[in-house]
Coordinates of C-alpha atoms and ligand atoms in Angstrom, one line a residue:
M1 CA 9.9 24.9 59.3
K2 CA 11.5 22.3 57.0
P3 CA 8.9 20.5 54.8
L4 CA 8.5 16.8 55.4
C5 CA 7.1 16.0 51.9
V6 CA 7.6 17.5 48.5
C7 CA 5.9 16.8 45.1
S8 CA 8.3 14.5 43.2
F9 CA 7.4 16.3 40.0
C10 CA 7.4 20.1 40.7
G11 CA 8.9 20.2 44.2
A12 CA 5.9 21.9 45.9
S13 CA 5.9 21.1 49.6
E14 CA 3.0 20.3 52.0
F15 CA 3.0 24.0 52.8
T16 CA 2.6 25.3 49.2
A17 CA 0.8 22.4 47.4
D18 CA -3.0 22.3 47.3
V19 CA -3.0 18.5 47.9
L20 CA -0.1 16.1 48.2
L21 CA -0.8 12.4 47.4
A22 CA 1.7 9.9 48.7
G23 CA 2.8 6.9 46.6
T24 CA 5.6 4.4 47.3
G25 CA 8.6 6.6 47.9
A26 CA 7.1 9.5 46.0
Y27 CA 4.6 12.3 46.2
I28 CA 2.5 14.2 43.7
C29 CA 0.6 17.4 44.1
G30 CA -2.9 18.3 42.9
T31 CA -1.6 20.7 40.2
C32 CA 0.7 18.0 38.8
V33 CA -2.2 15.4 38.8
T34 CA -4.3 17.9 36.8
S35 CA -1.7 18.7 34.3
A36 CA -0.8 15.0 33.8
A37 CA -4.5 14.3 33.1
Q38 CA -4.6 17.2 30.7
S39 CA -1.6 15.7 28.8
I40 CA -3.4 12.4 28.5
A41 CA -6.6 14.0 27.3
D42 CA -4.6 16.1 24.7
A43 CA -2.9 13.0 23.4
E44 CA -6.4 11.3 23.1
L45 CA -7.8 14.3 21.3
A46 CA -4.8 14.4 18.9
R47 CA -5.9 11.0 17.7
Y48 CA -7.6 12.7 14.8
G49 CA -11.3 12.7 15.4
G50 CA -11.6 9.5 17.2
S51 CA -9.3 7.4 15.0
T52 CA -6.9 5.2 16.9
T53 CA -3.1 4.6 16.8
D54 CA -3.4 1.5 18.9
P55 CA -1.3 -1.2 17.1
T56 CA -3.9 -4.0 17.6
A57 CA -6.7 -1.8 16.4
L58 CA -4.7 -0.7 13.4
A59 CA -3.8 -4.3 12.5
A60 CA -7.4 -5.3 12.8
H61 CA -8.5 -2.6 10.4
V62 CA -5.8 -3.6 7.9
D63 CA -6.9 -7.2 8.2
R64 CA -10.2 -6.3 6.6
W65 CA -8.4 -5.1 3.5
V66 CA -5.1 -7.0 3.2
I67 CA -4.8 -10.8 3.0
G68 CA -1.7 -12.4 4.5
Q69 CA 1.5 -10.3 5.1
E70 CA 1.0 -10.9 8.9
R71 CA 4.5 -10.0 9.9
T72 CA 4.5 -6.7 8.0
K73 CA 1.1 -5.8 9.4
R74 CA 2.5 -6.0 12.8
V75 CA 5.7 -4.2 12.0
L76 CA 3.9 -1.4 10.3
S77 CA 1.2 -1.1 13.0
V78 CA 3.9 -0.7 15.6
A79 CA 5.9 1.7 13.5
V80 CA 2.9 3.9 12.9
H81 CA 1.9 3.7 16.6
N82 CA 5.4 4.9 17.6
H83 CA 5.4 7.5 14.9
Y84 CA 2.2 9.2 16.1
K85 CA 3.3 8.7 19.8
R86 CA 6.3 10.7 18.8
I87 CA 4.2 13.5 17.3
N88 CA 1.4 13.6 19.8
K89 CA 3.6 13.5 22.9
A90 CA 6.1 15.9 21.2
A91 CA 8.8 13.4 22.0
H92 CA 10.8 14.5 19.0
N93 CA 14.0 13.0 20.4
L94 CA 12.7 9.6 19.5
Q95 CA 14.0 8.5 16.1
K96 CA 11.6 8.8 13.3
S97 CA 10.3 5.4 12.2
N98 CA 10.2 5.6 8.4
V99 CA 9.6 2.2 6.9
L100 CA 11.1 0.3 4.0
L101 CA 8.9 -2.4 2.5
I102 CA 10.5 -5.0 0.2
G103 CA 8.3 -7.3 -1.7
P104 CA 7.2 -8.3 -5.3
T105 CA 4.7 -6.3 -7.3
G106 CA 1.1 -6.7 -6.4
C107 CA 1.6 -8.3 -2.9
G108 CA -0.1 -5.5 -1.0
K109 CA 2.6 -3.0 -0.1
T110 CA 0.7 0.1 -1.2
L111 CA -2.6 -1.4 0.0
L112 CA -1.2 -1.9 3.5
A113 CA 0.0 1.7 3.7
R114 CA -3.3 3.0 2.3
S115 CA -5.4 1.1 4.7
L116 CA -3.3 2.3 7.6
A117 CA -3.7 5.9 6.5
E118 CA -7.4 5.3 6.3
A119 CA -7.5 3.9 9.9
L120 CA -5.6 6.9 11.1
Q121 CA -7.7 9.4 9.0
V122 CA -4.6 11.1 7.7
P123 CA -3.9 12.2 4.1
F124 CA -2.2 9.6 1.9
V125 CA -0.2 9.9 -1.3
V126 CA 1.8 7.5 -3.5
A127 CA 4.7 9.1 -5.3
D128 CA 6.5 7.1 -8.0
V129 CA 10.1 8.1 -7.3
T130 CA 11.2 7.2 -10.9
G131 CA 9.3 10.4 -11.9
L132 CA 11.2 12.5 -9.4
T133 CA 14.4 14.4 -10.3
Q134 CA 16.8 16.4 -8.2
A135 CA 15.5 19.8 -7.2
G136 CA 16.1 22.3 -10.0
Y137 CA 16.1 19.7 -12.8
A138 CA 13.4 19.0 -15.3
G139 CA 10.4 16.9 -14.3
E140 CA 8.6 16.5 -11.1
D141 CA 10.4 18.2 -8.3
V142 CA 11.0 16.5 -5.0
D143 CA 9.0 19.2 -3.3
S144 CA 6.0 18.1 -5.3
V145 CA 5.6 15.2 -2.9
A146 CA 4.7 17.7 -0.1
E147 CA 2.4 19.5 -2.5
M148 CA 0.6 16.3 -3.2
L149 CA 0.0 15.8 0.5
F150 CA -1.1 19.4 0.9
R151 CA -3.8 18.8 -1.8
A152 CA -4.7 15.4 -0.3
A153 CA -5.4 17.3 2.9
D154 CA -7.6 19.8 1.1
G155 CA -5.2 22.6 1.9
D156 CA -5.0 21.9 5.6
V157 CA -1.2 22.3 6.3
A158 CA -1.4 20.9 9.8
L159 CA -3.1 17.8 8.6
A160 CA -0.9 17.4 5.6
A161 CA 2.2 17.6 7.9
R162 CA 1.0 14.4 9.6
G163 CA 0.2 12.4 6.5
I164 CA 1.7 9.3 5.0
V165 CA 3.7 9.2 1.8
V166 CA 4.6 6.0 -0.1
L167 CA 7.8 6.4 -2.1
D168 CA 7.1 3.7 -4.7
E169 CA 9.7 2.0 -6.9
I170 CA 12.5 3.1 -4.5
D171 CA 14.7 0.2 -5.8
K172 CA 14.8 1.9 -9.2
L173 CA 17.0 4.6 -7.5
A174 CA 19.8 2.0 -7.0
R175 CA 23.2 3.5 -7.6
R176 CA 24.0 1.2 -10.6
S177 CA 20.7 1.8 -12.4
V178 CA 20.9 5.1 -14.1
G179 CA 17.6 4.5 -15.9
L180 CA 17.4 7.6 -18.0
T181 CA 14.1 8.3 -19.8
R182 CA 14.2 10.2 -23.0
G183 CA 14.1 14.0 -22.6
S184 CA 15.2 13.9 -19.0
L185 CA 18.5 15.4 -17.9
D186 CA 21.4 13.3 -16.6
V187 CA 20.0 12.6 -13.1
S188 CA 21.1 9.3 -11.7
G189 CA 19.1 7.4 -9.1
E190 CA 21.8 8.1 -6.6
A191 CA 21.3 11.9 -7.0
V192 CA 17.6 11.4 -6.4
Q193 CA 18.3 9.4 -3.3
Q194 CA 20.5 12.3 -2.2
S195 CA 17.8 14.8 -2.9
L196 CA 15.2 12.8 -0.9
L197 CA 17.3 12.7 2.3
K198 CA 16.3 16.1 3.7
M199 CA 12.6 15.7 2.9
V200 CA 12.5 12.2 4.5
E201 CA 14.2 13.4 7.6
G202 CA 12.3 16.7 7.9
T203 CA 12.6 20.0 6.1
Q204 CA 10.5 23.1 5.5
V205 CA 8.8 23.1 2.2
R206 CA 6.6 25.8 0.5
V207 CA 3.3 24.5 -0.6
G208 CA 0.1 25.9 -2.1
V209 CA 1.8 28.8 -3.8
T210 CA -0.9 31.1 -5.2
P211 CA -0.6 33.2 -8.4
Q212 CA -0.2 36.2 -6.0
G213 CA 2.9 34.5 -4.7
R214 CA 1.4 33.6 -1.3
S215 CA 2.2 30.2 0.1
H216 CA 2.3 28.0 3.2
E217 CA 5.3 26.7 5.1
M218 CA 5.0 23.0 5.8
S219 CA 7.4 20.8 7.7
T220 CA 8.0 17.2 6.6
A221 CA 9.4 16.2 10.0
D222 CA 6.2 14.5 11.1
V223 CA 5.3 13.0 7.7
L224 CA 5.6 9.2 7.7
F225 CA 7.5 7.9 4.7
I226 CA 7.1 4.4 3.5
A227 CA 9.6 3.4 0.8
S228 CA 8.6 0.4 -1.2
G229 CA 10.1 -1.7 -4.0
A230 CA 10.5 -5.1 -5.4
F231 CA 14.3 -5.2 -5.1
S232 CA 14.2 -8.2 -7.4
D233 CA 17.8 -9.5 -7.2
L234 CA 18.3 -8.6 -3.6
A235 CA 17.6 -12.2 -2.6
E236 CA 20.6 -13.3 -4.6
I237 CA 22.9 -10.8 -2.9
T238 CA 21.6 -11.9 0.5
R239 CA 22.1 -15.6 -0.5
D240 CA 25.7 -15.0 -1.7
R241 CA 26.5 -13.2 1.6
V242 CA 25.1 -16.0 3.6
R243 CA 27.0 -18.6 1.6
R244 CA 30.2 -16.7 2.1
S245 CA 29.7 -16.4 5.9
P246 CA 31.3 -19.2 7.9
L247 CA 28.0 -20.2 9.4
G248 CA 26.3 -20.2 6.0
F249 CA 28.8 -22.3 4.0
G250 CA 27.2 -25.6 3.4
S251 CA 24.9 -25.1 6.4
P252 CA 21.5 -26.8 5.9
L253 CA 20.0 -24.2 8.2
V254 CA 20.4 -21.4 5.6
V255 CA 19.6 -23.2 2.4
A256 CA 16.0 -22.0 2.4
D257 CA 16.6 -18.4 1.2
E258 CA 13.0 -17.5 1.7
G259 CA 13.7 -17.3 5.3
V260 CA 16.8 -15.0 5.2
D261 CA 16.2 -11.3 5.7
P262 CA 18.4 -8.9 3.9
E263 CA 20.9 -7.0 6.0
F264 CA 21.9 -3.3 5.7
E265 CA 25.0 -4.3 3.8
D266 CA 23.0 -6.2 1.2
L267 CA 20.9 -3.2 0.5
V268 CA 24.0 -1.1 0.1
E269 CA 25.4 -3.6 -2.3
F270 CA 22.1 -3.5 -4.2
G271 CA 22.8 0.2 -4.7
M272 CA 21.0 2.1 -1.9
L273 CA 23.0 4.9 -0.2
P274 CA 23.8 4.1 3.4
E275 CA 22.6 7.7 4.4
F276 CA 19.3 6.9 2.7
L277 CA 18.9 3.5 4.4
G278 CA 19.8 5.1 7.7
R279 CA 16.6 7.1 7.5
F280 CA 14.5 4.0 7.2
P281 CA 15.1 2.1 10.4
V282 CA 12.2 -0.2 10.0
V283 CA 12.5 -2.8 7.3
S284 CA 10.0 -5.5 6.4
R285 CA 9.9 -8.1 3.7
L286 CA 6.7 -9.3 2.1
A287 CA 6.2 -12.5 0.1
A288 CA 4.2 -13.1 -3.1
L289 CA 0.7 -14.2 -2.4
D290 CA 0.1 -18.0 -2.8
V291 CA -2.9 -19.6 -4.4
P292 CA -5.1 -19.9 -1.2
Q293 CA -4.4 -16.2 -0.5
L294 CA -5.2 -15.2 -4.0
R295 CA -8.5 -17.1 -3.6
R296 CA -9.2 -15.0 -0.6
V297 CA -8.5 -11.8 -2.5
L298 CA -11.1 -13.0 -5.0
L299 CA -13.7 -13.9 -2.4
D300 CA -13.3 -12.6 1.1
V301 CA -11.6 -9.3 1.7
E302 CA -13.0 -5.8 1.7
H303 CA -13.6 -4.9 -1.9
A304 CA -13.0 -8.5 -3.0
L305 CA -13.1 -8.9 -6.8
V306 CA -15.8 -11.6 -7.2
P307 CA -18.5 -9.7 -5.2
E308 CA -17.5 -6.6 -7.1
Y309 CA -18.1 -8.2 -10.5
R310 CA -21.3 -9.8 -9.2
T311 CA -22.6 -6.4 -8.3
L312 CA -21.6 -5.0 -11.7
F313 CA -23.6 -7.8 -13.4
A314 CA -26.5 -7.5 -10.9
L315 CA -27.0 -3.9 -12.1
D316 CA -27.8 -5.3 -15.5
G317 CA -30.1 -7.9 -14.0
I318 CA -27.7 -10.8 -14.4
D319 CA -26.9 -13.3 -11.6
L320 CA -23.2 -14.0 -12.1
R321 CA -21.8 -17.1 -10.5
F322 CA -18.5 -18.8 -10.3
T323 CA -18.0 -22.5 -9.7
D324 CA -15.4 -23.4 -7.1
A325 CA -13.2 -24.9 -9.9
A326 CA -13.4 -21.5 -11.7
I327 CA -12.1 -19.7 -8.6
D328 CA -9.3 -22.2 -8.2
R329 CA -8.3 -21.9 -11.9
I330 CA -8.3 -18.1 -11.7
A331 CA -6.1 -18.1 -8.5
T332 CA -3.8 -20.7 -10.0
Q333 CA -3.3 -18.8 -13.3
A334 CA -2.7 -15.5 -11.4
A335 CA 0.0 -17.1 -9.3
T336 CA 2.0 -18.0 -12.4
L337 CA 1.8 -14.5 -14.0
G338 CA 4.2 -12.8 -11.6
T339 CA 2.2 -9.6 -11.1
G340 CA 0.6 -10.8 -7.8
A341 CA -3.0 -9.9 -7.1
R342 CA -3.0 -7.5 -9.9
A343 CA -3.2 -10.5 -12.3
L344 CA -6.6 -11.4 -10.8
R345 CA -8.3 -8.4 -12.2
R346 CA -6.6 -8.8 -15.6
I347 CA -7.9 -12.4 -15.8
L348 CA -11.4 -11.5 -14.8
E349 CA -11.5 -8.6 -17.2
D350 CA -10.4 -10.8 -20.1
L351 CA -12.8 -13.5 -19.1
L352 CA -15.9 -11.3 -18.6
T353 CA -15.5 -8.6 -21.3
D354 CA -17.8 -10.3 -23.8
A355 CA -20.3 -11.1 -21.1
M356 CA -20.3 -7.4 -19.9
F357 CA -20.6 -6.3 -23.6
H358 CA -23.8 -8.4 -24.1
A359 CA -25.2 -8.3 -20.6
T360 CA -27.9 -5.7 -21.3
R361 CA -29.2 -7.9 -24.1
L362 CA -29.9 -10.9 -21.9
P363 CA -33.3 -11.2 -20.2
R364 CA -33.2 -9.8 -16.7
G365 CA -32.9 -12.5 -14.1
T366 CA -30.6 -14.6 -16.3
S367 CA -28.1 -16.6 -14.3
L368 CA -24.6 -16.8 -15.8
T369 CA -22.2 -19.4 -14.4
V370 CA -18.4 -19.3 -15.0
T371 CA -16.8 -22.7 -14.9
G372 CA -13.2 -23.9 -14.6
A373 CA -13.3 -24.8 -18.3
D374 CA -14.3 -21.2 -19.1
V375 CA -11.3 -19.9 -17.2
E376 CA -9.1 -22.2 -19.3
A377 CA -10.8 -21.0 -22.5
G378 CA -10.7 -17.4 -21.4
R379 CA -14.4 -17.1 -22.3
V380 CA -17.8 -17.8 -20.7
G381 CA -19.2 -20.7 -22.7
Q382 CA -22.7 -20.4 -21.5
L383 CA -22.9 -16.9 -23.1
D384 CA -23.0 -18.5 -26.6
D385 CA -26.0 -20.6 -25.6
L386 CA -27.8 -17.7 -24.1
L387 CA -27.3 -15.3 -26.9
G388 CA -27.5 -17.8 -29.8
D389 CA -26.1 -16.2 -32.9
R390 CA -26.5 -12.7 -31.5
A391 CA -23.2 -13.2 -29.7
D392 CA -21.2 -12.7 -32.9
P393 CA -22.0 -9.7 -35.1
Q394 CA -20.2 -11.5 -38.0
K395 CA -22.3 -14.6 -37.5
A396 CA -25.5 -12.5 -37.1
A397 CA -24.8 -10.8 -40.4
E398 CA -24.2 -14.1 -42.1
E399 CA -27.3 -15.5 -40.6
A400 CA -29.3 -12.5 -41.9
M401 CA -27.8 -13.0 -45.4
R402 CA -28.6 -16.7 -45.3
A403 CA -32.2 -15.9 -44.3
R404 CA -32.5 -13.5 -47.3
F405 CA -31.0 -16.0 -49.6
R406 CA -33.4 -18.7 -48.4
R407 CA -36.3 -16.4 -48.9
R408 CA -35.2 -15.6 -52.4
A409 CA -34.5 -19.3 -53.2
S410 CA -38.0 -20.3 -52.0
G411 CA -39.7 -17.3 -53.5
Ligands
LIG501 N1 -2.3 -8.9 0.3 C1 -3.3 -8.4 -0.5 N2 -4.6 -8.6 0.0 C2 -5.6 -8.1 -0.7 N3 -5.5 -7.5 -1.9 C3 -4.3 -7.4 -2.5 C4 -3.1 -7.8 -1.7 N4 -2.0 -7.6 -2.5 C5 -2.5 -7.0 -3.6 N5 -3.8 -6.8 -3.6 C6 -4.6 -6.3 -4.7 O1 -3.8 -5.9 -5.8 C7 -3.8 -4.5 -6.0 C8 -2.3 -4.1 -6.1 O2 -1.7 -4.2 -4.9 P1 -0.7 -3.1 -4.3 O3 -0.8 -1.8 -5.1 O4 -0.7 -3.0 -2.9 O5 0.7 -3.8 -4.8 P2 2.2 -3.4 -4.4 O6 2.7 -4.5 -3.6 O7 2.2 -2.0 -3.9 O8 2.8 -3.5 -5.9 P3 3.8 -2.4 -6.6 O9 5.2 -2.7 -6.1 O10 3.7 -2.8 -8.0 O11 3.4 -1.1 -6.3 C9 -4.5 -3.9 -4.8 O12 -5.3 -2.8 -5.2 C10 -5.3 -5.0 -4.3 O13 -6.6 -5.0 -5.0
LIG502 ZN1 3.7 18.9 41.7

């Protein structure tokens, strides 16, 4: 007898299948339902011990750590989601979504990548590519990147193979910048770009070589690479291209170069190899943090600097406070220094070094307030009042001498 219904997935008929469920224009058998459910469960399990790859959940986690950069947060969350979808569902025909981040120093490129890795609970390493040389040359070998991941994963090869690597200062590998350091062999940035190609795409690497010569094989095919760099004069290249273009010439629409994203050809002109760029299909640009954003890095983000310093002082029994004007001055100064949020810590360290030096000599419970004027002066003025002449060893010595002299004069 000819079957009337067959499973649309495996072809089992009403005679051979355990159950046949009818949908609109299709059937599915019990066996296929079970195996589909299993695949879904497997994918869930593969989400590393309960961590998530859901883009909105990833972005929410990153939000706690990174101020601003909203567009890049989205782009990265989606890229990461797709990347792990590709691994978990073994859909290896999907293109690997390595990411290129372009943005000034201290704007959160590495922090973004790190907080994503944390949300995913995968190992994370930052490799400064200017320290890499072509395989076989002096210096750190390209394979060492895989070795770093292996160590970050505590020797778990399977986990290491799903990790995230930031290739920092990638712009220093531009074709025109040879950038030789003393003692290194003649290895141009272009050659290093070449030598990174295979690893970025996926290759077998030996890691964890023991003195006995034993080692593990690790594939880099499922490692997510995030290349990052400042590409400082890329904006000029982009602007020139836009000016040359028929639409761009004299057009008021493209005058604001902040809004123009670099194209593939701009990056090639900058000195990146087309083959290299081809392996980084996702590109996102980040802007420098502005003053209100720098304020938030000081005050309200996970590991914000002001609460961190307050804790440091509290351990010595000092209640450290900042006036609003002080916060404003710090953020404004930082914005002019050109090192992004990194400048904030520099300013705070300079400002508070003396206070930290003397903190243990102040009575417990002392309240110390940093004002806007203090930030201008680079020193906490109230400290002098609190310490009196103890603040300055030179002054203290002079004072002691004067006291002796007075005694002698009166005696
Ligand atoms: N958007 C941000 N939100 C919160 N903190 C930030 C942000 N950007 C930078 N920071 C702070 O500055 C430090 C340096 O930032 P990060 O390492 O991410 O810079 P980067 O953009 O990778 O710079 P580089 O190109 O020099 O590596 C971070 O540890 C963090 O404390
Ligand atoms: Zn079936």
